[in-house]
Coordinates of C-alpha atoms in Angstrom, one line a residue:
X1 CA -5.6 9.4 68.0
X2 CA -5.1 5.3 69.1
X3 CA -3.6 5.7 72.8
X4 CA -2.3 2.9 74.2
X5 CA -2.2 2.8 77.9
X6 CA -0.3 1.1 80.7
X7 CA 1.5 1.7 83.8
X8 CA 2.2 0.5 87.8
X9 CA -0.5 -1.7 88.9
X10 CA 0.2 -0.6 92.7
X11 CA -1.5 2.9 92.8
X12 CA -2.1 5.3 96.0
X13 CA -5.1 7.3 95.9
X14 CA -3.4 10.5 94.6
X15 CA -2.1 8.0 91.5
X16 CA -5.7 7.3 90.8
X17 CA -6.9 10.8 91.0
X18 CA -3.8 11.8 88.5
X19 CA -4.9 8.9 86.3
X20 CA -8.8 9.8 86.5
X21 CA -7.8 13.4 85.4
X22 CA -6.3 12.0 82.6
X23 CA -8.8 10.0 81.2
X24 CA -11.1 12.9 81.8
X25 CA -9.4 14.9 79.0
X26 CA -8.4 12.3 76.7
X27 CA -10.9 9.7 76.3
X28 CA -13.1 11.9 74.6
X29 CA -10.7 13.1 72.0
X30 CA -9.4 9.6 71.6
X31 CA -9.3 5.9 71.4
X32 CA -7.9 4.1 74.0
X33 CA -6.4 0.6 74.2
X34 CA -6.2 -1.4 77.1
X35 CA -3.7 -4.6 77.8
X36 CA -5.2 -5.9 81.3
X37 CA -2.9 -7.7 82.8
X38 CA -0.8 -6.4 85.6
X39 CA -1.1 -2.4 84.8
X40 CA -3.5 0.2 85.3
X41 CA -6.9 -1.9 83.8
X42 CA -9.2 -1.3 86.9
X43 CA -8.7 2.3 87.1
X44 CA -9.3 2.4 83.3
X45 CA -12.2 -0.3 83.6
X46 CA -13.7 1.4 86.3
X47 CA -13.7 5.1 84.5
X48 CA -15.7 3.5 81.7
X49 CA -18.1 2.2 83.5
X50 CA -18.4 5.3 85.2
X51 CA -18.9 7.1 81.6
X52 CA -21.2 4.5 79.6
X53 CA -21.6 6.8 76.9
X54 CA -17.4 6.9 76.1
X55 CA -17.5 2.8 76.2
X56 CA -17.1 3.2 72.1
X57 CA -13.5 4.5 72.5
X58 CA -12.1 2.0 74.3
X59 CA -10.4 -1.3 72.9
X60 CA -9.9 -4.0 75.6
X61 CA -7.4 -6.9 75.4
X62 CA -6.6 -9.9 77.5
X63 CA -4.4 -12.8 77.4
X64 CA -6.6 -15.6 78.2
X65 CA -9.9 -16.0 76.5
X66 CA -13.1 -14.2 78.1
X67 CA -14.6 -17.5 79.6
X68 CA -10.8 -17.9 81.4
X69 CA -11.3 -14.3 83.3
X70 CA -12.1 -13.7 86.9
X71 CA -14.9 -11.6 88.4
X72 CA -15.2 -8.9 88.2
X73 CA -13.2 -8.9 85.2
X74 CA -15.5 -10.9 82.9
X75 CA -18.9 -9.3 83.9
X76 CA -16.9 -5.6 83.7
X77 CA -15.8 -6.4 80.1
X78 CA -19.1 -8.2 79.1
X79 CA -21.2 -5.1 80.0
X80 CA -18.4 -2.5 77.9
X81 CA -18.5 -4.8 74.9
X82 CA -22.8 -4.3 75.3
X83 CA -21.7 -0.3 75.3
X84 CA -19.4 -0.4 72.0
X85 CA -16.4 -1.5 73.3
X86 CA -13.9 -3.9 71.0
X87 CA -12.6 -7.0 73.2
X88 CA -9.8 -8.8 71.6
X89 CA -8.1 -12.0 73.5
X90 CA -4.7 -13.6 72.4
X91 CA -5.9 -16.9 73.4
X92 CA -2.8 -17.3 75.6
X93 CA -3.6 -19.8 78.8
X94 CA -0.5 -19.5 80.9
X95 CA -1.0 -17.3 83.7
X96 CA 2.5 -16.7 84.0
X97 CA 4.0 -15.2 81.0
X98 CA 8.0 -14.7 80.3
X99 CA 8.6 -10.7 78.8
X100 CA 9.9 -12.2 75.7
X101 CA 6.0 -13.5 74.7
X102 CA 4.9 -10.0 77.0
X103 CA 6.7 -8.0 74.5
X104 CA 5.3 -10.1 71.7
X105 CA 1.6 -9.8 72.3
X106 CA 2.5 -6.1 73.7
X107 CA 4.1 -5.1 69.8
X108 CA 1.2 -6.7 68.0
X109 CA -1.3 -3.7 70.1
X110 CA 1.5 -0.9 70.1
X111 CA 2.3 -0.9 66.4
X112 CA -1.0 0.1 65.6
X113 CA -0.8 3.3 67.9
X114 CA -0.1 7.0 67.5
X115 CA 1.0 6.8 71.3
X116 CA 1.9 4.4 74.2
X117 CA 1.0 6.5 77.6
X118 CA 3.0 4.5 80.6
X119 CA 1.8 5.9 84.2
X120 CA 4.6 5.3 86.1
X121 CA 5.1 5.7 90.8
X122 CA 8.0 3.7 90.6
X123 CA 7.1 0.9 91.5
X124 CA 8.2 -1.7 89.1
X125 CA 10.8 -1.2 86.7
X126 CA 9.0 -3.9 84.7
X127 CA 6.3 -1.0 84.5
X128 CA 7.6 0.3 81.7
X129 CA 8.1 -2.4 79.1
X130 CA 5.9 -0.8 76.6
X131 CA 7.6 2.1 76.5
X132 CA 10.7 -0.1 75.1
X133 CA 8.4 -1.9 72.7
X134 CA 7.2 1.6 71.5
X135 CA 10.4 2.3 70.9
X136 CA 11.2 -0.3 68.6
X137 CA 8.2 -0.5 66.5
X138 CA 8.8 3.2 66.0
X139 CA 5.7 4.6 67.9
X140 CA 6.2 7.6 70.1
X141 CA 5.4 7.3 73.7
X142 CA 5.8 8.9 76.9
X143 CA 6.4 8.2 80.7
X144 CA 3.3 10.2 83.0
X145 CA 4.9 10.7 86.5
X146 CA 2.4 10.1 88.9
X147 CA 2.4 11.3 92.4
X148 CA 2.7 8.4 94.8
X149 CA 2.1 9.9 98.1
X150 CA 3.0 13.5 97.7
X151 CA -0.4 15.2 97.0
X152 CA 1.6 18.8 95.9
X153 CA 2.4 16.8 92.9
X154 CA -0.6 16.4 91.6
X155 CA -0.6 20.3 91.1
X156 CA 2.4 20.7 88.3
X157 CA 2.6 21.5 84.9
X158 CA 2.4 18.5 81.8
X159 CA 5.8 19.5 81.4
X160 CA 6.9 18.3 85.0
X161 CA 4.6 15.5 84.8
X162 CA 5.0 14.0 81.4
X163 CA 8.4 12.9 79.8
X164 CA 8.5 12.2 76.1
X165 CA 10.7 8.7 75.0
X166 CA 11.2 8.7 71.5

């Protein structure tokens, strides 16, 4: 299954722990795709380069090209591309970027996916774009409540945690 992935940048520890969980079950059923900008790319980043050997199923995308990249962003994505990973750039330079070319470049990734997976604390409403660009190119896709600060959370069902879109 393609799983695209996204959700608040801003994460407490018991957020990372719910994301890590995740990825733990998934990845290696699945094939992950990765926007980084603004979302959930170093927890994501940093599980694959925990798990060299799952670097195959992950698809990474940026807006600016590599070369235009920070540390630790560039050597990070460098070394996953070594392991297997696909790196695709939109070759946008802007480093501020309206929704309306967001939801663009976001639509060109999501309507190749069986799933858009948003992990949301509410922070940002803003978080959960792709989930409306899922919607309209017809993809199904679900909002993953994290825990924030309340570490009883992280002990619920999939069905308390996980709310389905469309």
């Amino acid at each position: 299954m393609q799983l695209f992935l996204s959700g608040s940048h801003t994460l407490t520890d018991y957020d990372k722990q719910e994301i890590e969980s995740y990825l733990e079950k998934f990845v290696p059923v699945n094939h992950i795709h990765l926007l980084c900008y603004k979302s959930i790319e170093n927890e994501v980043l940093q599980f694959f380069l925990k798990k060299e050997h799952l670097a195959p199923r992950l698809s990474i995308y940026t807006f600016a090209p590599k070369e235009c990249l920070p540390e630790p962003f560039l050597s990070a994505i460098d070394y996953l591309e070594r392991l297997g990973s696909s790196y695709q750039s939109f070759g946008y330079f802007n480093t501020i970027i309206a929704k309306p070319t967001y939801e663009k470049f976001l639509a060109q990734i999501i309507s190749k996916m069986d799933l858009v997976c948003c992990f949301y604390n509410g922070d940002k409403p803003t978080d959960v774009i792709p989930v409306d660009v899922a919607k309209t190119c017809d993809v199904q896709s679900m909002i993953y409540d994290l825990p924030k600060t309340k570490k009883h959370l992280l002990h619920r069902t999939n069905s308390d945690k996980i709310k389905l879109v469309n």
